[in-house]
XYZ file of C-alpha atoms in Angstrom:
695
model
C 0.113 -0.069 -0.243
C 1.303 3.675 -0.766
C 0.556 6.173 1.806
C 0.169 9.830 1.027
C 2.809 11.755 3.514
C 4.084 15.473 3.213
C 7.695 14.674 2.850
C 10.115 18.182 3.132
C 13.426 18.657 1.621
C 16.096 17.883 4.363
C 19.472 18.264 4.040
C 22.343 16.238 2.992
C 23.833 15.911 5.982
C 24.365 13.415 8.060
C 24.208 10.669 6.050
C 21.833 7.855 7.148
C 18.386 8.184 9.205
C 18.907 11.182 11.691
C 16.143 11.498 14.253
C 16.248 14.978 15.784
C 13.383 14.924 18.605
C 10.575 15.669 15.880
C 11.298 13.935 12.791
C 13.703 12.037 10.883
C 15.867 13.343 7.611
C 16.893 10.872 5.353
C 20.216 10.640 3.467
C 21.566 8.788 0.922
C 24.569 8.974 -1.789
C 24.079 7.670 -5.253
C 25.943 8.774 -8.572
C 23.961 7.393 -10.752
C 20.637 6.522 -9.743
C 17.481 8.515 -11.541
C 14.844 8.142 -8.571
C 15.517 6.693 -4.765
C 12.425 6.006 -3.175
C 11.609 5.591 0.748
C 9.998 2.247 1.753
C 8.638 2.731 5.452
C 7.213 -0.838 7.136
C 4.677 -1.280 9.890
C 5.912 -3.457 12.746
C 4.414 -6.444 10.850
C 6.519 -6.156 8.330
C 4.389 -4.964 5.656
C 5.037 -2.111 3.186
C 2.878 1.149 4.719
C 4.397 4.081 2.399
C 6.681 4.369 -0.347
C 7.763 8.195 -0.971
C 10.558 9.697 -3.443
C 13.243 11.631 -1.578
C 12.435 15.070 -3.217
C 16.019 16.830 -3.091
C 19.513 15.950 -3.920
C 22.472 18.132 -3.306
C 25.433 16.462 -5.338
C 24.809 12.784 -5.203
C 22.992 12.737 -1.921
C 19.398 11.850 -2.092
C 17.521 13.555 0.836
C 14.519 14.345 2.490
C 12.934 14.665 5.980
C 9.476 13.299 7.501
C 8.256 14.868 10.582
C 6.545 12.380 13.111
C 8.411 9.683 12.665
C 10.360 8.224 15.860
C 13.456 5.847 16.527
C 12.010 2.015 15.965
C 10.746 3.196 12.668
C 11.351 0.219 10.133
C 12.433 1.622 6.257
C 14.735 0.277 3.504
C 14.825 2.025 -0.097
C 14.455 1.252 -3.696
C 16.660 2.666 -6.384
C 15.477 3.365 -10.184
C 18.075 3.909 -13.029
C 19.617 2.094 -15.958
C 19.723 -1.849 -15.490
C 22.555 -2.211 -18.023
C 25.050 -4.911 -16.136
C 27.812 -4.687 -19.633
C 27.808 -0.697 -18.525
C 28.073 -1.039 -14.888
C 24.916 -0.158 -13.891
C 22.144 -2.478 -11.872
C 19.227 -0.567 -10.508
C 16.158 -2.569 -9.860
C 13.400 -0.692 -8.139
C 11.817 -4.117 -7.436
C 14.393 -4.807 -4.721
C 13.959 -3.649 -1.549
C 18.153 -2.191 -0.593
C 19.354 -1.733 2.739
C 20.598 1.785 3.786
C 24.398 1.782 3.858
C 24.366 4.075 7.184
C 21.757 2.144 9.318
C 22.450 1.540 12.715
C 20.012 -1.298 13.195
C 19.102 -4.076 11.166
C 15.984 -6.715 11.812
C 17.698 -9.686 11.037
C 19.354 -11.263 7.501
C 17.767 -11.666 4.034
C 15.950 -14.956 3.168
C 17.304 -16.767 0.701
C 14.889 -16.835 -2.660
C 15.120 -15.708 -6.070
C 13.311 -12.370 -5.503
C 16.470 -11.097 -3.739
C 19.055 -11.321 -7.183
C 18.740 -8.047 -9.548
C 18.231 -10.646 -12.870
C 16.065 -13.837 -13.496
C 18.390 -16.830 -11.718
C 16.416 -19.219 -13.794
C 17.286 -17.410 -17.329
C 19.839 -18.327 -19.751
C 21.644 -15.297 -20.086
C 21.857 -14.915 -16.101
C 22.705 -11.780 -15.043
C 21.781 -9.513 -18.306
C 18.408 -10.627 -17.556
C 16.098 -8.126 -15.283
C 13.903 -9.805 -12.620
C 10.679 -8.119 -11.469
C 10.018 -9.975 -8.742
C 9.493 -7.886 -5.275
C 12.056 -8.742 -2.761
C 10.966 -6.661 0.417
C 9.238 -9.759 2.298
C 12.346 -11.663 1.739
C 15.023 -8.929 3.394
C 15.836 -7.420 6.390
C 14.433 -4.184 7.252
C 16.792 -0.792 8.340
C 15.856 0.431 12.046
C 15.902 4.358 12.605
C 17.816 4.874 16.075
C 18.308 7.539 18.173
C 21.619 9.332 18.136
C 21.351 9.321 22.258
C 20.338 5.910 23.752
C 20.604 7.425 27.258
C 23.697 5.017 28.017
C 25.352 5.677 31.074
C 28.988 5.056 30.344
C 29.887 5.947 33.909
C 32.858 7.703 33.373
C 34.276 5.158 31.050
C 38.099 5.882 30.023
C 39.742 3.992 27.312
C 42.863 2.115 28.810
C 45.170 3.221 26.101
C 47.966 0.541 26.593
C 50.741 1.176 24.605
C 51.504 -0.888 21.536
C 54.680 -2.065 23.163
C 52.895 -3.676 26.587
C 49.900 -5.233 24.441
C 49.175 -8.639 24.416
C 46.315 -9.271 21.662
C 43.467 -12.215 22.322
C 41.710 -13.095 19.061
C 38.208 -13.945 20.085
C 34.709 -14.894 18.588
C 31.611 -13.784 20.296
C 30.270 -16.915 20.302
C 32.645 -19.060 19.788
C 34.704 -18.312 22.706
C 31.269 -18.126 25.608
C 28.779 -20.515 24.074
C 30.393 -23.626 25.815
C 31.499 -21.700 28.615
C 30.166 -23.854 31.976
C 29.277 -20.465 34.111
C 27.917 -18.253 31.667
C 24.689 -16.592 31.506
C 23.375 -16.069 27.917
C 25.983 -18.010 25.835
C 26.983 -16.056 22.623
C 26.036 -12.877 23.461
C 27.984 -9.935 23.855
C 26.894 -9.622 27.072
C 28.334 -12.665 27.897
C 31.518 -11.735 26.410
C 31.975 -9.288 28.712
C 30.800 -11.321 31.855
C 32.276 -11.672 34.658
C 33.946 -15.128 34.367
C 35.535 -14.222 30.837
C 36.389 -10.846 32.426
C 38.380 -12.994 35.234
C 39.914 -15.397 32.624
C 41.484 -12.605 30.468
C 42.608 -10.211 33.587
C 44.249 -13.560 35.201
C 45.720 -14.469 31.983
C 47.115 -10.729 31.482
C 45.259 -9.852 28.323
C 45.453 -6.225 27.566
C 43.436 -6.139 24.777
C 40.718 -8.567 22.851
C 40.467 -8.602 19.219
C 36.742 -9.817 18.027
C 36.056 -11.364 15.039
C 33.555 -9.088 12.624
C 30.532 -8.173 14.356
C 29.295 -5.650 11.358
C 26.199 -6.876 10.631
C 26.843 -9.629 7.719
C 25.038 -12.369 5.351
C 24.637 -15.679 5.645
C 25.591 -17.034 2.139
C 23.264 -19.246 0.686
C 25.200 -22.152 -0.326
C 26.016 -22.759 3.307
C 22.675 -22.514 4.103
C 21.557 -24.878 1.238
C 24.598 -27.245 3.255
C 23.037 -26.600 6.511
C 26.025 -24.620 7.416
C 26.313 -20.864 7.953
C 28.642 -18.204 8.071
C 30.158 -18.353 11.272
C 33.233 -16.061 11.067
C 31.231 -13.237 9.648
C 33.883 -11.987 7.162
C 30.519 -10.966 4.590
C 29.565 -7.437 5.683
C 26.406 -6.341 4.456
C 26.179 -3.195 7.002
C 28.782 -1.181 8.460
C 27.187 0.982 11.129
C 24.847 -1.784 12.022
C 26.024 -4.458 14.720
C 25.453 -7.995 14.169
C 21.947 -8.933 15.169
C 22.347 -12.691 16.661
C 24.782 -11.839 18.810
C 22.273 -9.447 21.017
C 20.382 -10.937 23.705
C 18.501 -8.050 24.268
C 18.542 -6.458 20.720
C 19.792 -3.108 22.150
C 22.915 -1.563 20.955
C 23.769 -0.957 24.625
C 24.164 -4.102 25.390
C 27.868 -3.699 22.989
C 28.168 -0.577 25.191
C 28.242 -2.047 28.126
C 30.132 -5.221 26.708
C 33.145 -2.076 25.838
C 32.416 -0.640 29.520
C 33.167 -3.712 31.311
C 36.429 -4.543 29.435
C 37.812 -0.904 30.025
C 36.899 -1.427 34.007
C 38.962 -4.609 33.327
C 41.753 -2.982 31.719
C 41.165 -4.494 28.534
C 41.331 -2.696 24.772
C 38.519 -3.743 22.092
C 39.703 -4.264 19.252
C 37.079 -4.534 15.918
C 37.780 -7.124 12.913
C 36.551 -5.003 10.128
C 35.659 -5.953 6.409
C 36.121 -3.126 4.140
C 37.397 -4.708 0.987
C 34.344 -6.367 0.063
C 30.696 -6.891 0.988
C 28.623 -10.015 1.017
C 26.830 -9.173 -2.511
C 29.242 -11.198 -4.213
C 29.743 -11.499 -7.724
C 27.976 -10.364 -10.834
C 25.704 -13.109 -10.347
C 25.182 -12.679 -6.564
C 22.363 -11.113 -4.875
C 20.964 -7.138 -4.781
C 20.622 -6.283 -1.491
C 22.041 -2.938 -1.211
C 25.530 -1.470 -2.985
C 24.639 -3.030 -5.762
C 21.358 -1.488 -6.353
C 22.182 1.756 -4.815
C 24.850 2.866 -7.386
C 27.046 -0.546 -8.583
C 29.571 1.901 -10.358
C 30.617 4.166 -7.849
C 30.688 1.234 -4.632
C 32.752 -1.363 -6.666
C 35.927 -1.726 -8.625
C 34.790 -3.005 -11.847
C 36.924 -5.003 -14.594
C 37.560 -3.754 -18.172
C 34.325 -5.056 -19.074
C 32.253 -3.347 -16.249
C 29.746 -6.361 -16.004
C 32.595 -8.217 -13.788
C 34.171 -7.424 -10.759
C 37.605 -7.207 -10.009
C 38.250 -9.848 -6.977
C 41.159 -8.387 -5.516
C 39.108 -10.285 -1.812
C 38.682 -13.630 -3.406
C 35.107 -13.897 -2.678
C 33.399 -11.831 -5.392
C 33.864 -8.149 -5.253
C 36.182 -5.575 -3.692
C 34.910 -2.055 -2.673
C 36.477 0.976 -4.203
C 38.062 2.991 -1.952
C 39.000 5.501 -4.620
C 35.771 6.917 -5.361
C 35.445 9.981 -2.183
C 31.591 8.503 -1.234
C 32.488 5.015 -0.155
C 36.024 6.114 1.166
C 33.833 8.701 3.393
C 31.422 5.702 4.574
C 34.424 3.626 5.592
C 35.748 6.454 7.415
C 32.382 7.493 9.097
C 31.906 3.678 9.990
C 35.194 3.925 12.288
C 34.883 6.969 13.571
C 31.560 6.044 15.091
C 32.274 2.760 16.443
C 34.991 4.540 17.978
C 33.233 7.916 18.838
C 29.379 5.888 19.986
C 30.966 2.415 21.258
C 33.896 3.342 22.474
C 35.927 0.917 20.863
C 40.120 0.880 21.320
C 40.932 0.176 17.298
C 40.744 -1.937 14.337
C 42.154 -4.850 12.411
C 41.082 -4.733 8.805
C 40.660 -7.927 7.159
C 42.859 -8.193 3.623
C 43.827 -4.408 4.366
C 46.369 -4.166 1.053
C 42.915 -3.838 -0.445
C 42.065 -0.682 0.839
C 45.525 0.647 -0.426
C 44.774 -0.051 -3.809
C 44.578 2.346 -6.471
C 44.063 2.426 -10.378
C 48.163 1.290 -10.646
C 48.481 -1.131 -7.776
C 49.055 -0.858 -3.809
C 49.976 2.738 -2.850
C 51.065 3.576 0.982
C 50.285 6.673 0.252
C 46.887 5.938 -1.158
C 43.759 8.284 -0.515
C 42.535 5.167 2.235
C 46.088 5.870 4.561
C 46.699 9.809 4.158
C 42.801 9.693 5.302
C 43.197 7.456 8.341
C 46.433 9.378 9.307
C 44.947 12.998 9.415
C 41.860 11.939 11.122
C 41.909 13.388 14.674
C 39.670 10.340 15.761
C 40.874 7.450 13.596
C 44.416 8.383 14.010
C 45.043 8.274 17.803
C 43.691 4.641 18.248
C 45.082 1.163 17.194
C 45.150 0.090 13.692
C 46.152 -3.238 12.602
C 45.821 -5.074 9.288
C 46.628 -8.244 7.325
C 49.026 -6.702 4.464
C 47.565 -8.836 1.710
C 44.693 -9.783 -0.677
C 44.435 -12.064 -3.442
C 45.156 -9.515 -6.068
C 48.484 -9.091 -8.238
C 51.191 -7.658 -6.256
C 48.779 -8.297 -3.343
C 51.212 -9.618 -0.617
C 52.831 -6.300 1.296
C 54.093 -7.741 4.893
C 56.240 -4.347 5.740
C 55.128 -1.798 3.347
C 52.511 -0.155 5.299
C 52.962 3.345 6.468
C 52.949 4.408 10.532
C 51.286 4.263 12.586
C 50.077 0.852 11.461
C 50.643 -2.725 12.656
C 50.882 -6.000 10.422
C 49.708 -9.182 10.856
C 53.192 -11.132 10.379
C 52.796 -14.719 8.589
C 56.346 -15.116 8.377
C 56.159 -15.240 12.254
C 53.867 -17.975 12.147
C 55.071 -20.215 9.180
C 59.275 -19.951 10.270
C 58.131 -20.284 14.130
C 56.036 -23.632 13.321
C 58.781 -24.659 11.140
C 61.419 -24.070 13.233
C 59.864 -26.270 15.733
C 58.943 -29.204 13.783
C 62.671 -29.627 12.836
C 62.548 -28.097 9.408
C 66.462 -27.146 8.302
C 68.076 -23.823 7.640
C 65.573 -21.593 9.668
C 67.858 -20.574 12.449
C 68.657 -17.425 10.547
C 64.867 -16.721 9.565
C 63.869 -17.383 13.358
C 66.608 -14.822 14.550
C 64.803 -11.939 12.199
C 61.480 -12.865 13.475
C 62.600 -12.781 17.494
C 64.373 -9.893 16.631
C 61.086 -7.981 15.247
C 61.307 -8.610 11.479
C 63.258 -5.703 11.364
C 64.112 -6.619 7.664
C 60.572 -5.858 6.737
C 59.553 -3.247 9.177
C 62.582 -1.097 10.163
C 61.681 1.848 7.687
C 60.082 5.101 7.630
C 60.475 5.615 11.540
C 58.144 2.583 12.421
C 58.750 0.750 15.969
C 59.352 -2.801 16.798
C 56.166 -3.351 17.754
C 54.714 -2.903 14.114
C 55.160 -6.548 13.748
C 51.908 -8.159 15.292
C 53.060 -11.449 15.689
C 50.965 -14.733 16.078
C 51.631 -18.652 15.688
C 47.715 -19.494 15.357
C 44.876 -17.326 14.627
C 41.237 -17.806 13.729
C 42.002 -18.734 9.961
C 44.268 -22.305 9.937
C 45.084 -24.501 12.761
C 44.592 -23.961 16.396
C 47.568 -24.307 18.846
C 46.555 -27.937 19.508
C 45.691 -28.808 15.993
C 49.286 -27.651 14.771
C 50.750 -30.224 17.004
C 48.409 -33.031 16.319
C 47.718 -32.810 12.846
C 49.821 -33.487 9.578
C 46.804 -32.815 7.042
C 43.647 -30.763 7.216
C 40.318 -32.568 7.828
C 37.808 -30.262 6.709
C 35.081 -32.912 5.501
C 32.707 -31.194 7.742
C 32.508 -27.954 5.436
C 31.132 -29.694 2.549
C 33.834 -29.162 0.224
C 35.307 -32.557 0.084
C 38.391 -31.000 2.143
C 39.525 -28.895 -0.864
C 38.969 -25.718 1.348
C 41.487 -23.953 3.371
C 45.237 -23.899 3.741
C 47.025 -27.140 2.633
C 50.385 -25.570 3.907
C 49.820 -25.621 7.644
C 53.628 -26.102 8.665
C 52.300 -28.866 11.615
C 53.587 -32.139 12.723
C 51.628 -34.462 14.274
C 53.900 -35.632 16.390
C 53.999 -39.090 15.564
C 49.955 -40.054 15.549
C 47.335 -37.923 13.535
C 44.521 -36.634 15.943
C 43.900 -37.725 19.588
C 45.798 -39.658 21.326
C 46.532 -41.468 24.994
C 49.942 -41.928 24.246
C 51.906 -40.492 26.954
C 55.207 -39.891 25.011
C 53.220 -37.972 22.390
C 50.869 -35.694 24.494
C 53.749 -35.093 26.491
C 55.838 -33.932 23.413
C 52.759 -31.860 21.905
C 52.521 -30.175 24.907
C 56.226 -29.335 25.311
C 56.074 -28.289 21.544
C 53.227 -26.011 22.003
C 54.922 -24.313 25.202
C 58.068 -23.811 23.101
C 56.121 -21.968 20.442
C 53.994 -19.852 22.650
C 56.905 -18.769 24.517
C 58.769 -17.936 21.415
C 56.237 -15.735 20.555
C 56.086 -14.084 23.797
C 60.295 -13.690 23.900
C 60.077 -11.972 20.285
C 60.054 -8.397 19.927
C 56.678 -7.031 18.678
C 53.269 -7.530 19.431
C 52.368 -11.255 20.295
C 48.610 -11.899 19.486
C 47.224 -15.433 21.007
C 44.168 -17.329 19.449
C 41.086 -17.722 22.131
C 41.288 -21.263 23.528
C 45.433 -22.223 22.946
C 45.471 -21.230 26.481
C 42.710 -24.405 26.881
C 43.999 -26.877 24.600
C 41.249 -26.429 22.173
C 40.904 -28.589 18.905
C 38.730 -28.060 15.991
C 39.398 -31.944 14.980
C 42.005 -30.964 12.037
C 39.579 -28.583 10.469
C 41.702 -25.285 9.202
C 38.856 -23.341 7.994
C 36.044 -23.342 10.100
C 34.423 -20.293 8.451
C 31.207 -22.188 8.632
C 31.025 -24.475 12.070
C 28.984 -22.322 14.248
C 28.798 -25.686 16.574
C 31.244 -27.404 18.872
C 33.807 -27.604 15.669
C 34.526 -23.842 15.795
C 33.080 -23.207 19.895
C 36.158 -22.946 22.140
C 36.021 -26.150 24.599
C 36.495 -25.094 28.278
C 36.195 -28.517 29.607
C 38.768 -30.464 30.143
C 41.618 -28.245 29.724
C 45.156 -28.850 31.246
C 45.483 -26.669 34.520
C 49.520 -26.890 33.999
C 48.975 -25.461 30.456
C 47.108 -22.702 31.392
C 49.118 -21.846 33.876
C 52.206 -22.116 31.804
C 50.636 -19.625 29.482
C 50.060 -17.141 32.177
C 53.399 -17.650 33.404
C 54.872 -16.774 30.038
C 52.888 -13.681 29.692
C 53.917 -12.542 33.448
C 56.994 -13.022 32.311
C 56.886 -10.746 28.847
C 55.320 -7.782 31.209
C 57.791 -8.370 33.727
C 60.618 -7.389 31.489
C 60.762 -4.347 29.145
C 63.590 -5.677 27.159
C 60.835 -8.082 25.252
C 58.720 -5.262 24.582
C 60.731 -2.226 23.123
C 59.846 -0.072 20.616
C 63.474 0.205 19.071
C 64.770 -2.696 16.732
C 67.631 -4.229 18.496
C 70.440 -4.465 15.327
C 73.914 -5.380 17.386
C 74.456 -1.564 17.879
C 76.229 -0.123 20.609
C 73.976 1.485 23.374
C 74.243 5.063 24.303
C 74.191 3.857 27.913
C 77.308 2.142 27.917
C 79.141 1.382 24.786
C 78.065 -2.110 24.747
C 75.840 -3.682 21.899
C 72.006 -4.343 22.172
C 71.907 -7.748 20.402
C 74.102 -10.628 20.491
C 73.678 -13.886 18.756
C 75.767 -16.614 20.470
C 76.963 -20.176 19.830
C 76.528 -22.682 22.458
C 80.119 -22.138 23.504
C 79.884 -18.607 24.169
C 81.184 -17.254 21.085
C 79.145 -14.931 18.149
C 77.927 -16.555 15.402
C 79.512 -16.276 12.231
C 78.409 -16.492 8.733
C 79.281 -19.917 8.442
C 76.905 -20.791 11.273
C 74.437 -18.724 10.069
C 74.412 -20.690 6.686
C 74.465 -24.442 8.339
C 71.145 -26.433 7.499
C 71.925 -28.197 10.085
C 71.870 -25.857 13.035
C 68.786 -26.196 15.366
C 69.231 -23.809 18.053
C 69.225 -20.041 18.198
C 70.593 -17.897 21.555
C 70.064 -14.438 21.866
C 71.350 -12.180 24.402
C 68.681 -9.096 24.080
C 69.673 -5.867 25.946
C 68.276 -2.556 26.338
C 67.762 -0.169 23.749
C 69.642 2.859 23.148
C 68.089 6.104 24.479
C 66.615 3.987 27.587
C 68.486 3.921 30.469
C 66.190 3.665 32.966
C 65.423 0.314 32.533
C 69.475 -0.721 33.227
C 68.715 -0.164 36.894
C 66.088 -3.137 36.702
C 67.838 -5.411 34.637
C 71.054 -5.646 32.152
C 70.312 -8.616 29.895
C 68.134 -11.387 28.830
C 69.188 -14.679 27.176
C 66.827 -16.770 25.000
C 67.848 -20.243 24.074
C 65.491 -21.387 20.939
C 66.600 -25.426 20.960
C 64.872 -27.415 18.674
C 67.768 -29.736 18.602
C 69.245 -32.583 21.303
C 70.524 -31.267 25.017
C 72.625 -28.548 24.606
C 75.236 -27.384 27.344
C 75.174 -23.348 27.155
C 78.500 -21.242 28.086
C 77.359 -18.106 29.407
C 78.806 -14.752 29.025
C 80.652 -13.537 32.175
C 78.755 -10.722 33.888
C 80.003 -7.648 35.122
C 80.950 -7.750 39.072
C 77.742 -8.028 40.588
C 75.589 -9.087 38.486
C 74.701 -12.976 38.043
C 72.322 -14.821 35.740
C 68.889 -15.919 36.820
C 67.167 -19.080 34.511
C 63.857 -18.228 35.332
C 62.060 -20.024 32.425
C 62.285 -23.798 30.846
C 59.586 -25.236 28.684
C 61.149 -28.703 29.587
C 60.176 -27.909 33.177
C 57.866 -25.075 33.374
C 57.290 -25.876 37.348
C 60.840 -25.172 38.474
C 61.489 -22.019 39.871
C 64.199 -19.339 39.288
C 68.106 -19.888 40.468
C 71.273 -18.559 39.833
C 73.533 -20.475 37.214
C 76.789 -19.711 37.960
C 78.596 -22.385 35.472
C 77.307 -23.537 31.934
C 73.720 -23.964 31.593
C 72.143 -27.855 30.586
C 69.428 -26.720 28.115
C 66.942 -29.853 27.086
C 65.921 -30.908 23.899
C 63.324 -29.289 22.355
C 63.072 -26.280 25.035
C 63.182 -23.099 25.066
C 65.250 -21.438 28.081
C 65.067 -17.842 29.452
C 67.622 -16.095 31.691
C 67.852 -12.833 33.461
C 70.865 -10.710 34.161
C 70.498 -9.047 36.899
C 72.319 -7.752 40.403
C 73.409 -10.230 42.557
């Protein structure tokens, strides 16, 4: 039914639906539409009013409706040319989501009506479909700018990157099987008392949450009885994902952030601005495609098709000023409205792409760098995509941190016993300076990890030689084939005590390497508990026991070790310096800040570095130049990474009044600190850390 309403011109700013206390202003961008129709729905989801937005300033359509209030359901229909060969895919029969919507009522229900073309036709997307999609689409919801939430003098922890311990987690996956949590799977559960107790006890300073922007459940997954679990198919960059709301209100997210901040934990959001959930040219018309396909997406030379640097069907066009504005507005919204402390950008190389390829000085990077809000929060990204020249590790500008997959692969390979990795491990332990030490970047720019959501868990890395993704319904063809994993002799779970002991030590070795290395460490939620996904290294569609973290049956000794190694890092500033260690003389005493030693105490030679049979690395790290305040606390840390047979290590003679203390040993983590006055016996396959301090 079409209603008669008196719509006023309104204004072009702000974009989205803006309630001013007396009515709602609607503003939406489309450069190529010929008409923009606002659709209002009643509480039952029935389309009650259609009204064309009366004004257009530049490419922003707008209008004002007095009397409307928060809670009003709405969407859009955009008219214009349907000429896929020219990049245009307007179809007014399709209800479209507002890119600036602050809340959505749910998810699209898959049917032929949500596609702009006739899915049964021979020529596919060149046809035009006239079925109405409104009943299959979620609706946008008008949200008040001020919901009255009491932030109670909330203050962001503002933890320096040098002191940051990241913990990557999924809202539902981390909480669903916790035995003491109410409303599991929700934003409220993530910041519940049991979770805060666990994270603070471990020593975590920042929780990095997998996507909570509203996202699409892929049709091919629904047909298999699966779902989009991870959430990397965003369809709304301002709307929170509704499936995690136990109460249906955004205040639940604010309460989550406030509680984390109260515990001294920052909140980092994993965000997906490189593509949307609309897929390729055969995908549905849900929002951006129908509003202005030619503006929102990067199109191929034949504009019927999409540039697919994301590997998921499309790539957002960050070179368009209004698309870039949308991304920046979205980021600021999450910082200013929800008080989040930073972002991890999925496939971030795509955001720096121009017509000429990746550019670290692209409009996206420059806009963030000068932004008074975004330039002060934590910014981290995957420095790659799947397009040409997409691997850009180390190429991002300040102040970005980059997820360092070389660290993951080479640390795993070293502890698996791969030959010739000692020199590469040395590079990773010292902050991957060869990649990051330029343009004034700090050592914290390298975000180090041995596991993340994408791939094996830590337990599976030591329990499986091969991936086991059969539950994904793709005949085990999906997921990475190269995992640098080793099952320690038996594939999968086992009660063999020798194998389980070896697996536990190797897990300790990898986490010790992570926490003893320069850079910013990131742990995967559940690794501290021994969580397994049954060898599934691509659990993106497993919203079940495969993808959820298992809390029952955790090894308390291993859990204690994880806390011990985190506390060790936090207690020793040498391990978390901003400046790179380069074996240069320090300003405070003229002694170099980094030594690479052999087991007899002498320095490594070029021949030693090239020896493929060498299985151990000994690093002596000292305070970086210009930080004399640390010298009174500790003079040096020596870390021995031994993936080979047992070693006898001659320690360098300390200066008078100082002595070496062995503080950490993965072969026997329960053994307390003790002074070392003779050659140190290092067990096979172990990590040892010593501190040189005043006797």
